[in-house]
Amino acid sequence: KEDKKEDKKEDKKEEKEPEMDPAVKKLLETKDKKISDLQNAYKRALADTENVRERTRKEIQKSTQFAIQKFAKDLLDVSDILKMALDSVPEDKREDKSNNILFSLFTGVNMTRTQLLNTFKKHGLEVFNPMGEMFDANKHQAMFQTPMVDKEPGTIIAVQKEGYTLNGRILRPAQVGVAKK
């Protein structure tokens, strides 16, 4: 009974409300449309701002991660020269303590290169030696090809310069020799 009474009261309220002037009604509709448009524009502006913030954060992270790229690339030559110095000492003379000067020089250069490679690694710069792998143009630079009967074509048979990656990105491809048919 109470529900029926309330429904009747609401019906009476609706009946009692006077008809709006069509001009006022049109103004209200225009106002409601403008409010809706402004709310949509506001939401788009918020989304755009968030997108800019996210893009900026990613760019800053990328810049920080690869800021040392030029400096690191310059140091690769130092690492290569130290490796050439180590490779120039015959293997049978490397542990021969009878030639104390050569042994000390080899040990010092080896320690220097090891320390340099550890520092590289600490900053995201890693060396890779692809000897025996299949040639990949994204990671290797072919310096020469030579026929090899006992090797599968495309196999790396010589590494002239090791390759380096900086945080997973190729900084310098390995310079290699590749087997061909």
PDB file of C-alpha atoms in Angstrom:
ATOM      1  CA  LYS A   1       0.000   0.000   0.000  1.00  0.00           C
ATOM      2  CA  GLU A   2       2.840   2.348   0.871  1.00  0.00           C
ATOM      3  CA  ASP A   3       4.541   1.678  -2.468  1.00  0.00           C
ATOM      4  CA  LYS A   4       1.345   2.519  -4.284  1.00  0.00           C
ATOM      5  CA  LYS A   5       1.027   5.734  -2.307  1.00  0.00           C
ATOM      6  CA  GLU A   6       4.629   6.706  -3.125  1.00  0.00           C
ATOM      7  CA  ASP A   7       4.122   5.915  -6.810  1.00  0.00           C
ATOM      8  CA  LYS A   8       1.002   8.101  -6.826  1.00  0.00           C
ATOM      9  CA  LYS A   9       2.931  10.927  -5.106  1.00  0.00           C
ATOM     10  CA  GLU A  10       5.706  10.698  -7.737  1.00  0.00           C
ATOM     11  CA  ASP A  11       3.152  10.704 -10.533  1.00  0.00           C
ATOM     12  CA  LYS A  12       1.557  13.790  -9.023  1.00  0.00           C
ATOM     13  CA  LYS A  13       4.981  15.481  -8.771  1.00  0.00           C
ATOM     14  CA  GLU A  14       5.682  14.754 -12.392  1.00  0.00           C
ATOM     15  CA  GLU A  15       2.273  16.060 -13.338  1.00  0.00           C
ATOM     16  CA  LYS A  16       2.748  19.196 -11.259  1.00  0.00           C
ATOM     17  CA  GLU A  17       6.075  20.126 -12.898  1.00  0.00           C
ATOM     18  CA  PRO A  18       5.351  22.869 -15.363  1.00  0.00           C
ATOM     19  CA  GLU A  19       6.290  22.462 -18.998  1.00  0.00           C
ATOM     20  CA  MET A  20       9.616  24.100 -19.797  1.00  0.00           C
ATOM     21  CA  ASP A  21       9.891  26.803 -22.301  1.00  0.00           C
ATOM     22  CA  PRO A  22      11.366  25.266 -25.516  1.00  0.00           C
ATOM     23  CA  ALA A  23      14.106  27.919 -25.588  1.00  0.00           C
ATOM     24  CA  VAL A  24      15.163  27.101 -22.029  1.00  0.00           C
ATOM     25  CA  LYS A  25      15.034  23.397 -22.804  1.00  0.00           C
ATOM     26  CA  LYS A  26      17.274  23.945 -25.837  1.00  0.00           C
ATOM     27  CA  LEU A  27      19.718  25.972 -23.726  1.00  0.00           C
ATOM     28  CA  LEU A  28      19.874  23.170 -21.150  1.00  0.00           C
ATOM     29  CA  GLU A  29      20.514  20.587 -23.862  1.00  0.00           C
ATOM     30  CA  THR A  30      23.281  22.790 -25.339  1.00  0.00           C
ATOM     31  CA  LYS A  31      24.784  23.227 -21.861  1.00  0.00           C
ATOM     32  CA  ASP A  32      24.685  19.460 -21.232  1.00  0.00           C
ATOM     33  CA  LYS A  33      26.373  18.801 -24.595  1.00  0.00           C
ATOM     34  CA  LYS A  34      29.102  21.352 -23.843  1.00  0.00           C
ATOM     35  CA  ILE A  35      29.689  19.797 -20.422  1.00  0.00           C
ATOM     36  CA  SER A  36      29.954  16.345 -22.006  1.00  0.00           C
ATOM     37  CA  ASP A  37      32.370  17.661 -24.669  1.00  0.00           C
ATOM     38  CA  LEU A  38      34.524  19.356 -22.027  1.00  0.00           C
ATOM     39  CA  GLN A  39      34.606  16.194 -19.913  1.00  0.00           C
ATOM     40  CA  ASN A  40      35.721  14.160 -22.950  1.00  0.00           C
ATOM     41  CA  ALA A  41      38.368  16.745 -23.832  1.00  0.00           C
ATOM     42  CA  TYR A  42      39.599  16.678 -20.227  1.00  0.00           C
ATOM     43  CA  LYS A  43      39.853  12.868 -20.255  1.00  0.00           C
ATOM     44  CA  ARG A  44      41.771  12.959 -23.562  1.00  0.00           C
ATOM     45  CA  ALA A  45      44.128  15.611 -22.171  1.00  0.00           C
ATOM     46  CA  LEU A  46      44.788  13.446 -19.102  1.00  0.00           C
ATOM     47  CA  ALA A  47      45.490  10.412 -21.316  1.00  0.00           C
ATOM     48  CA  ASP A  48      47.812  12.479 -23.555  1.00  0.00           C
ATOM     49  CA  THR A  49      49.677  13.778 -20.512  1.00  0.00           C
ATOM     50  CA  GLU A  50      50.119  10.254 -19.176  1.00  0.00           C
ATOM     51  CA  ASN A  51      51.358   9.063 -22.581  1.00  0.00           C
ATOM     52  CA  VAL A  52      53.905  11.901 -22.736  1.00  0.00           C
ATOM     53  CA  ARG A  53      55.044  11.094 -19.196  1.00  0.00           C
ATOM     54  CA  GLU A  54      55.505   7.408 -20.069  1.00  0.00           C
ATOM     55  CA  ARG A  55      57.309   8.175 -23.331  1.00  0.00           C
ATOM     56  CA  THR A  56      59.634  10.609 -21.549  1.00  0.00           C
ATOM     57  CA  ARG A  57      60.379   8.053 -18.832  1.00  0.00           C
ATOM     58  CA  LYS A  58      61.291   5.451 -21.483  1.00  0.00           C
ATOM     59  CA  GLU A  59      63.495   7.921 -23.368  1.00  0.00           C
ATOM     60  CA  ILE A  60      65.321   8.900 -20.174  1.00  0.00           C
ATOM     61  CA  GLN A  61      65.861   5.243 -19.324  1.00  0.00           C
ATOM     62  CA  LYS A  62      67.159   4.534 -22.837  1.00  0.00           C
ATOM     63  CA  SER A  63      69.428   7.593 -22.772  1.00  0.00           C
ATOM     64  CA  THR A  64      70.839   6.568 -19.418  1.00  0.00           C
ATOM     65  CA  GLN A  65      71.361   3.015 -20.571  1.00  0.00           C
ATOM     66  CA  PHE A  66      73.202   3.965 -23.762  1.00  0.00           C
ATOM     67  CA  ALA A  67      74.879   7.227 -22.669  1.00  0.00           C
ATOM     68  CA  ILE A  68      78.312   5.567 -22.567  1.00  0.00           C
ATOM     69  CA  GLN A  69      78.002   4.129 -26.068  1.00  0.00           C
ATOM     70  CA  LYS A  70      80.462   6.508 -27.783  1.00  0.00           C
ATOM     71  CA  PHE A  71      82.960   6.322 -24.918  1.00  0.00           C
ATOM     72  CA  ALA A  72      82.715   2.520 -24.801  1.00  0.00           C
ATOM     73  CA  LYS A  73      83.195   2.266 -28.566  1.00  0.00           C
ATOM     74  CA  ASP A  74      86.409   4.279 -28.260  1.00  0.00           C
ATOM     75  CA  LEU A  75      87.702   1.915 -25.561  1.00  0.00           C
ATOM     76  CA  LEU A  76      87.166  -1.167 -27.739  1.00  0.00           C
ATOM     77  CA  ASP A  77      90.374  -0.356 -29.611  1.00  0.00           C
ATOM     78  CA  VAL A  78      92.283  -0.433 -26.309  1.00  0.00           C
ATOM     79  CA  SER A  79      90.885  -3.891 -25.567  1.00  0.00           C
ATOM     80  CA  ASP A  80      91.788  -5.067 -29.090  1.00  0.00           C
ATOM     81  CA  ILE A  81      95.371  -3.815 -28.753  1.00  0.00           C
ATOM     82  CA  LEU A  82      95.773  -5.533 -25.371  1.00  0.00           C
ATOM     83  CA  LYS A  83      94.458  -8.783 -26.905  1.00  0.00           C
ATOM     84  CA  MET A  84      96.901  -8.473 -29.837  1.00  0.00           C
ATOM     85  CA  ALA A  85      99.741  -7.939 -27.359  1.00  0.00           C
ATOM     86  CA  LEU A  86      98.708 -11.084 -25.466  1.00  0.00           C
ATOM     87  CA  ASP A  87      98.313 -13.107 -28.665  1.00  0.00           C
ATOM     88  CA  SER A  88     101.778 -12.036 -29.871  1.00  0.00           C
ATOM     89  CA  VAL A  89     103.447 -13.992 -27.063  1.00  0.00           C
ATOM     90  CA  PRO A  90     103.856 -17.660 -28.089  1.00  0.00           C
ATOM     91  CA  GLU A  91     101.860 -20.024 -25.872  1.00  0.00           C
ATOM     92  CA  ASP A  92     104.935 -21.977 -24.780  1.00  0.00           C
ATOM     93  CA  LYS A  93     106.607 -18.757 -23.540  1.00  0.00           C
ATOM     94  CA  ARG A  94     103.580 -17.463 -21.562  1.00  0.00           C
ATOM     95  CA  GLU A  95     104.233 -19.587 -18.477  1.00  0.00           C
ATOM     96  CA  ASP A  96     108.037 -19.753 -18.893  1.00  0.00           C
ATOM     97  CA  LYS A  97     109.435 -18.031 -15.802  1.00  0.00           C
ATOM     98  CA  SER A  98     113.026 -18.347 -17.068  1.00  0.00           C
ATOM     99  CA  ASN A  99     112.435 -15.169 -19.104  1.00  0.00           C
ATOM    100  CA  ASN A 100     111.262 -13.106 -16.142  1.00  0.00           C
ATOM    101  CA  ILE A 101     110.752  -9.890 -18.142  1.00  0.00           C
ATOM    102  CA  LEU A 102     108.494 -11.500 -20.757  1.00  0.00           C
ATOM    103  CA  PHE A 103     106.568 -13.401 -18.077  1.00  0.00           C
ATOM    104  CA  SER A 104     106.010 -10.237 -16.029  1.00  0.00           C
ATOM    105  CA  LEU A 105     105.012  -8.216 -19.085  1.00  0.00           C
ATOM    106  CA  PHE A 106     102.559 -10.890 -20.246  1.00  0.00           C
ATOM    107  CA  THR A 107     101.046 -11.205 -16.753  1.00  0.00           C
ATOM    108  CA  GLY A 108     100.665  -7.420 -16.410  1.00  0.00           C
ATOM    109  CA  VAL A 109      99.025  -6.997 -19.815  1.00  0.00           C
ATOM    110  CA  ASN A 110      96.743  -9.962 -19.118  1.00  0.00           C
ATOM    111  CA  MET A 111      95.695  -8.478 -15.758  1.00  0.00           C
ATOM    112  CA  THR A 112      95.062  -5.102 -17.415  1.00  0.00           C
ATOM    113  CA  ARG A 113      92.847  -6.612 -20.104  1.00  0.00           C
ATOM    114  CA  THR A 114      90.981  -8.727 -17.550  1.00  0.00           C
ATOM    115  CA  GLN A 115      90.324  -5.646 -15.415  1.00  0.00           C
ATOM    116  CA  LEU A 116      89.176  -3.692 -18.489  1.00  0.00           C
ATOM    117  CA  LEU A 117      86.751  -6.491 -19.482  1.00  0.00           C
ATOM    118  CA  ASN A 118      85.403  -6.658 -15.910  1.00  0.00           C
ATOM    119  CA  THR A 119      84.798  -2.899 -15.977  1.00  0.00           C
ATOM    120  CA  PHE A 120      83.075  -3.241 -19.354  1.00  0.00           C
ATOM    121  CA  LYS A 121      80.811  -5.947 -17.947  1.00  0.00           C
ATOM    122  CA  LYS A 122      79.968  -3.853 -14.892  1.00  0.00           C
ATOM    123  CA  HIS A 123      78.611  -1.157 -17.223  1.00  0.00           C
ATOM    124  CA  GLY A 124      76.688  -3.511 -19.527  1.00  0.00           C
ATOM    125  CA  LEU A 125      79.377  -3.912 -22.208  1.00  0.00           C
ATOM    126  CA  GLU A 126      80.066  -7.559 -22.980  1.00  0.00           C
ATOM    127  CA  VAL A 127      82.469  -9.254 -25.363  1.00  0.00           C
ATOM    128  CA  PHE A 128      81.444 -12.187 -27.539  1.00  0.00           C
ATOM    129  CA  ASN A 129      83.631 -14.537 -29.544  1.00  0.00           C
ATOM    130  CA  PRO A 130      81.584 -16.358 -32.202  1.00  0.00           C
ATOM    131  CA  MET A 131      84.215 -18.936 -33.197  1.00  0.00           C
ATOM    132  CA  GLY A 132      82.495 -22.065 -34.554  1.00  0.00           C
ATOM    133  CA  GLU A 133      79.032 -20.454 -34.723  1.00  0.00           C
ATOM    134  CA  MET A 134      76.996 -19.982 -37.880  1.00  0.00           C
ATOM    135  CA  PHE A 135      77.404 -16.581 -39.537  1.00  0.00           C
ATOM    136  CA  ASP A 136      74.696 -14.036 -38.623  1.00  0.00           C
ATOM    137  CA  ALA A 137      74.865 -10.716 -40.482  1.00  0.00           C
ATOM    138  CA  ASN A 138      73.201  -8.983 -37.500  1.00  0.00           C
ATOM    139  CA  LYS A 139      76.057  -9.937 -35.161  1.00  0.00           C
ATOM    140  CA  HIS A 140      79.035 -10.616 -37.451  1.00  0.00           C
ATOM    141  CA  GLN A 141      80.931  -8.799 -40.176  1.00  0.00           C
ATOM    142  CA  ALA A 142      82.465 -11.140 -42.746  1.00  0.00           C
ATOM    143  CA  MET A 143      86.018 -10.049 -43.568  1.00  0.00           C
ATOM    144  CA  PHE A 144      86.789 -13.003 -45.842  1.00  0.00           C
ATOM    145  CA  GLN A 145      85.486 -16.368 -47.032  1.00  0.00           C
ATOM    146  CA  THR A 146      87.583 -19.410 -47.650  1.00  0.00           C
ATOM    147  CA  PRO A 147      86.728 -22.900 -48.916  1.00  0.00           C
ATOM    148  CA  MET A 148      86.786 -25.496 -46.145  1.00  0.00           C
ATOM    149  CA  VAL A 149      86.054 -29.163 -46.801  1.00  0.00           C
ATOM    150  CA  ASP A 150      85.641 -30.151 -43.144  1.00  0.00           C
ATOM    151  CA  LYS A 151      83.420 -27.189 -42.159  1.00  0.00           C
ATOM    152  CA  GLU A 152      79.789 -26.504 -42.995  1.00  0.00           C
ATOM    153  CA  PRO A 153      79.355 -23.451 -45.264  1.00  0.00           C
ATOM    154  CA  GLY A 154      78.565 -20.355 -43.209  1.00  0.00           C
ATOM    155  CA  THR A 155      80.538 -21.520 -40.170  1.00  0.00           C
ATOM    156  CA  ILE A 156      82.848 -18.949 -38.596  1.00  0.00           C
ATOM    157  CA  ILE A 157      86.396 -20.268 -38.869  1.00  0.00           C
ATOM    158  CA  ALA A 158      88.386 -17.221 -37.719  1.00  0.00           C
ATOM    159  CA  VAL A 159      87.747 -14.218 -35.493  1.00  0.00           C
ATOM    160  CA  GLN A 160      89.852 -11.183 -36.326  1.00  0.00           C
ATOM    161  CA  LYS A 161      88.138  -8.889 -33.798  1.00  0.00           C
ATOM    162  CA  GLU A 162      85.709  -9.939 -31.106  1.00  0.00           C
ATOM    163  CA  GLY A 163      82.253  -8.406 -31.060  1.00  0.00           C
ATOM    164  CA  TYR A 164      80.724  -6.326 -28.263  1.00  0.00           C
ATOM    165  CA  THR A 165      77.191  -5.725 -27.015  1.00  0.00           C
ATOM    166  CA  LEU A 166      76.025  -2.841 -24.852  1.00  0.00           C
ATOM    167  CA  ASN A 167      72.996  -3.808 -22.738  1.00  0.00           C
ATOM    168  CA  GLY A 168      72.017  -6.451 -25.285  1.00  0.00           C
ATOM    169  CA  ARG A 169      72.427  -4.205 -28.345  1.00  0.00           C
ATOM    170  CA  ILE A 170      75.269  -4.849 -30.802  1.00  0.00           C
ATOM    171  CA  LEU A 171      77.888  -2.129 -30.307  1.00  0.00           C
ATOM    172  CA  ARG A 172      80.401  -3.634 -32.701  1.00  0.00           C
ATOM    173  CA  PRO A 173      79.901  -6.780 -34.763  1.00  0.00           C
ATOM    174  CA  ALA A 174      82.590  -9.433 -34.576  1.00  0.00           C
ATOM    175  CA  GLN A 175      84.906  -9.333 -37.591  1.00  0.00           C
ATOM    176  CA  VAL A 176      85.130 -12.911 -38.813  1.00  0.00           C
ATOM    177  CA  GLY A 177      86.247 -15.301 -41.540  1.00  0.00           C
ATOM    178  CA  VAL A 178      83.576 -17.646 -42.875  1.00  0.00           C
ATOM    179  CA  ALA A 179      83.786 -21.106 -44.477  1.00  0.00           C
ATOM    180  CA  LYS A 180      82.315 -21.510 -47.935  1.00  0.00           C
ATOM    181  CA  LYS A 181      81.804 -24.474 -50.272  1.00  0.00           C
TER     182      LYS A 181
END
